[in-house]
Amino acid sequence: MTRRLKGLLHGALVPLVVLAVWEACSRAGFVSAIVLPAPTAVAAKWWQSLLPAQAYDAATQSRLAWLLSGELIQDAASSLYRVVVGFLVGGGLALPLGLAMGAKPRVYDLCNPLVQVLRPIPPIAYIPLAILWFGLGNPPAVFLIAIGAFFPVLMNTIAGVRNVDGIYLRAAKNLGVGEWTLFVRVILPAATPYILAGVRIGIGTAFIVVIVSEMIAVNDGLGFRILEAREFMWSDKIIAGMFTIGLLGLALDTGVSRLNNHLLRWHRGLEH
Amino acid sequence: MTQIVASKVQKVFRTAGLEVVALKDIDLAIGKGEFVCLLGPSGCGKSTLLNAIAGFSLPTGGTITVDGRPVAAPGPDRGMVFQEYALFPWMTVAQNIAFGLEVQKMPKAEIAARVDQLLGMLNLKDFRDRFPKDLSGGMRQRVAIARILALDSPIMLMDEPFGALDALTRRNLQDELLRIWSATGKTIIFVTHSIEESIYLADRIVVMTYRPGTIKRDQRVALARPRDPAAAEFNELKRELSRLVMAEQQRHAAEEMGMYPP
Ligand SMILES: Nc1ncnc2c1ncn2[C@@H]1O[C@H](COP(=O)(O)OP(=O)(O)OP(=O)(O)O)[C@@H](O)[C@H]1O
Ligand SMILES: [Mg+2]
């Protein structure tokens, strides 16, 4: 218990020193509050945007809805929604294609040239086309995020299927399994560590792309909010928004990593 | 009645310009219900021969037939216990054992009963819901054996199945295997390094040579079962086979020395 506390203090040391120096610089007036607001100002702004803007009115809304009506929460929810939908579209298309390309050399030979040409194009480069094809609002954002998530999942799925240890295939054939069972019960689980690594990278990419896409096509979300704050030179709001992006990303990655540990609880690599 | 026939079987591995003759001119006829042990120094081609009979890696020359039909692919009629165990790491012990039965569309209740019985027989009851990563080498080996016993194949190919077990467990499983064998009339080809084990178990011991892998001696074991490893005839046979295997190992060592002069 005390050791855990010690570890916590240890980890908090550097951030606290940085915050203290930063605060001191701002208070001493070395930098203007517009260029770099004090951390206390950022925290105050963050807390303020977290809380509901209007007073509670029992007639028009439930207490929960009211509690969640803060601007920051609404923006985080919008961004998260886009990440999830975009990832599901991109990853959902990449997984079956990757499985087919990994398992069937014919499919691989057919699709690989196109994949290799498209893969290096960063999702950002699709922005003009995305707006042209999908207009404004969520669709272009989801499209860009889907592209960002697609390739990591695809490449890892192909590698996962191709790297299945031949001994498992032998053992399964010895038990008399047919092609479909072999695929579902042997190849797919054997490839899961690779696939999940791809999912993790894909979600990371989706998270980067969502912020960028919100700067062009929509009018809510964390990316939109920090760009909006820039117009008014509200640097405290910009930093509060960035900080929220960091927190949300951390939460998302922790969740995926938990899921990882559960799905791969059989895996030797996770031995404690 | 002969069940497995290998004639003029040859297996040549070519990798990176190097040519290894793993098997050469293997002629072997194994009768239905026979218990045959393959004995020989490491690298002499025992696993290669077993793999060829199982249908994983077909010979580069000669033919192998099982029940009169040439072997072309693996199948559940020839259950194999792999030297590397080859358990599915994402399945628990019980799921590993049940998998082959599910593939055969056996009813669920029957599968559960069979799995329970095998877990008991192989002393794995406490580990039924564990994943292979949590098991010791010997336990993994027992799961691999249970998986093949569950299949109930008429032919069992066992590649050093008891190699990682302690002496007591090993003796228990040897007895259990003999019991299953005599009760079911399965044909068993059993690879081992242990001369004593081969004499304890087999009807026939096939001694192989190293590079090229050929058959040096096809020895019948006429001793009555249960065999007593302390008996005089047992030890006489053991001495003779030791001499044979030792000579083969020495020839191989001398060859290596000749090939790479100091
Ligand atoms: N896939 C392969 N490619 C190239 N050479 C191989 C291959 N498999 C086996 N060999 C060679 O064939 C020979 C026989 O190998 P095998 O695995 O059958 O030996 P073994 O008798 O089972 O040995 P051990 O008792 O150590 O298991 C060895 O010299 C080995 O190097
Ligand atoms: Mg071997």
Coordinates of N, CA and C in Angstrom, one line a residue, chain A residues 164 167-178 181-182 185-187 189-191 264-272, chain B residues 51 54 56-57 74-76 78-80 82 84 86-91 99-100 102-104 131 133-134 140 147-148 151:
Chain A
V164 N 0.6 -18.1 -39.1 CA 0.1 -19.2 -38.3 C 1.1 -20.3 -38.3
I167 N 2.4 -26.1 -37.4 CA 2.1 -27.3 -36.5 C 0.6 -27.3 -36.1
Y168 N 0.0 -26.1 -36.0 CA -1.4 -26.1 -35.6 C -2.3 -26.6 -36.8
L169 N -1.8 -26.2 -38.0 CA -2.6 -26.7 -39.2 C -2.5 -28.2 -39.3
R170 N -1.3 -28.7 -39.0 CA -1.1 -30.2 -39.1 C -2.0 -30.9 -38.0
A171 N -1.9 -30.3 -36.8 CA -2.7 -31.0 -35.7 C -4.2 -31.0 -36.1
A172 N -4.7 -29.8 -36.6 CA -6.1 -29.7 -37.0 C -6.5 -30.7 -38.1
K173 N -5.6 -30.8 -39.1 CA -5.9 -31.7 -40.2 C -5.9 -33.1 -39.7
N174 N -5.0 -33.4 -38.8 CA -5.0 -34.7 -38.2 C -6.3 -35.1 -37.5
L175 N -6.9 -34.1 -36.9 CA -8.2 -34.3 -36.3 C -9.4 -34.4 -37.3
G176 N -9.0 -34.1 -38.5 CA -10.1 -34.3 -39.6 C -10.9 -33.0 -39.8
V177 N -10.4 -31.8 -39.5 CA -11.3 -30.7 -39.6 C -11.4 -30.3 -41.1
G178 N -12.6 -29.7 -41.5 CA -12.8 -29.2 -42.8 C -12.2 -27.8 -42.9
T181 N -14.0 -25.0 -40.6 CA -13.6 -25.2 -39.2 C -12.2 -24.8 -39.0
L182 N -11.3 -25.2 -39.9 CA -9.9 -24.9 -39.8 C -9.7 -23.4 -39.7
R185 N -11.8 -22.0 -36.3 CA -11.4 -22.4 -34.9 C -9.8 -22.5 -34.8
V186 N -9.1 -22.4 -35.9 CA -7.6 -22.5 -35.8 C -6.9 -21.3 -36.3
I187 N -7.2 -21.0 -37.6 CA -6.4 -19.9 -38.2 C -6.8 -18.5 -37.5
P189 N -8.2 -17.8 -34.4 CA -7.6 -17.5 -33.1 C -6.1 -17.4 -33.1
A190 N -5.4 -18.2 -34.0 CA -4.0 -18.2 -34.0 C -3.5 -16.8 -34.5
A191 N -4.3 -16.2 -35.3 CA -3.9 -14.8 -35.8 C -4.3 -13.7 -34.9
L264 N -6.6 -12.4 -25.1 CA -5.4 -13.1 -25.3 C -5.0 -13.7 -24.0
R265 N -5.9 -14.1 -23.1 CA -5.5 -14.6 -21.8 C -4.8 -16.0 -21.9
W266 N -4.9 -16.6 -23.1 CA -4.3 -17.9 -23.3 C -2.8 -17.7 -23.8
H267 N -2.5 -16.4 -24.1 CA -1.2 -16.2 -24.9 C 0.0 -16.2 -24.0
R268 N 1.0 -16.9 -24.4 CA 2.2 -17.0 -23.6 C 2.9 -15.7 -23.3
G269 N 2.8 -14.8 -24.3 CA 3.4 -13.5 -24.2 C 2.9 -12.7 -23.0
L270 N 1.7 -13.0 -22.5 CA 1.1 -12.2 -21.4 C 1.4 -12.8 -20.1
E271 N 2.2 -13.8 -20.0 CA 2.5 -14.5 -18.7 C 3.1 -13.5 -17.8
H272 N 2.6 -13.5 -16.5 CA 3.0 -12.5 -15.6 C 4.2 -13.1 -14.8
Chain B
N51 N 5.6 -38.9 -40.1 CA 4.9 -37.9 -40.8 C 4.5 -38.3 -42.2
A54 N 1.5 -40.5 -41.6 CA 0.3 -39.7 -41.3 C -0.2 -38.9 -42.4
F56 N 1.4 -36.0 -43.7 CA 1.7 -34.6 -43.7 C 2.8 -34.3 -44.7
S57 N 3.7 -35.2 -44.8 CA 4.9 -34.9 -45.7 C 5.2 -36.1 -46.5
P74 N -3.5 -36.2 -44.6 CA -3.8 -36.6 -43.2 C -5.2 -36.9 -42.9
G75 N -5.5 -37.7 -41.9 CA -6.9 -37.9 -41.6 C -7.1 -38.5 -40.2
P76 N -8.3 -38.4 -39.6 CA -8.5 -38.9 -38.3 C -8.4 -40.4 -38.1
R78 N -5.7 -41.9 -38.7 CA -4.3 -42.0 -38.2 C -4.0 -40.9 -37.2
G79 N -4.5 -41.1 -36.0 CA -4.2 -40.0 -34.9 C -2.8 -39.9 -34.6
M80 N -2.3 -38.7 -34.5 CA -0.9 -38.5 -34.3 C -0.6 -37.7 -33.0
F82 N 2.1 -35.5 -31.6 CA 3.3 -34.8 -32.1 C 4.4 -34.7 -31.1
E84 N 6.1 -32.2 -30.8 CA 6.0 -30.9 -30.2 C 4.7 -30.6 -29.6
A86 N 1.8 -29.8 -30.0 CA 0.9 -29.1 -31.0 C -0.5 -28.9 -30.4
L87 N -0.6 -28.6 -29.1 CA -1.9 -28.2 -28.5 C -2.2 -26.9 -29.0
F88 N -3.6 -26.6 -29.1 CA -4.0 -25.3 -29.5 C -4.0 -24.4 -28.3
P89 N -3.1 -23.4 -28.3 CA -2.9 -22.6 -27.0 C -4.2 -21.7 -26.7
W90 N -5.1 -21.5 -27.6 CA -6.3 -20.7 -27.3 C -7.4 -21.5 -26.8
M91 N -7.2 -22.8 -26.7 CA -8.2 -23.7 -26.1 C -7.8 -24.2 -24.8
F99 N -12.1 -31.0 -29.1 CA -12.2 -30.4 -30.5 C -12.3 -31.5 -31.6
G100 N -11.5 -32.5 -31.5 CA -11.6 -33.6 -32.5 C -13.0 -34.2 -32.6
E102 N -15.9 -32.7 -31.6 CA -16.8 -31.7 -32.1 C -16.8 -31.8 -33.7
V103 N -15.5 -31.9 -34.2 CA -15.4 -32.0 -35.6 C -16.1 -33.2 -36.2
Q104 N -16.2 -34.3 -35.4 CA -16.9 -35.5 -35.9 C -18.4 -35.4 -35.6
F131 N -5.3 -23.1 -19.6 CA -4.8 -23.0 -21.0 C -3.4 -23.7 -21.0
K133 N -0.6 -22.8 -21.7 CA 0.6 -22.1 -21.2 C 0.8 -22.3 -19.7
D134 N -0.3 -22.7 -19.0 CA -0.1 -22.8 -17.6 C 0.3 -24.3 -17.2
R140 N 1.3 -31.1 -20.7 CA 1.0 -30.8 -22.1 C 1.0 -32.1 -22.9
R147 N -6.0 -36.1 -26.4 CA -6.7 -35.6 -27.6 C -6.8 -36.7 -28.6
I148 N -5.7 -37.5 -28.7 CA -5.7 -38.6 -29.7 C -6.5 -39.8 -29.3
L151 N -10.1 -39.3 -30.0 CA -10.4 -39.6 -31.4 C -10.7 -41.0 -31.7

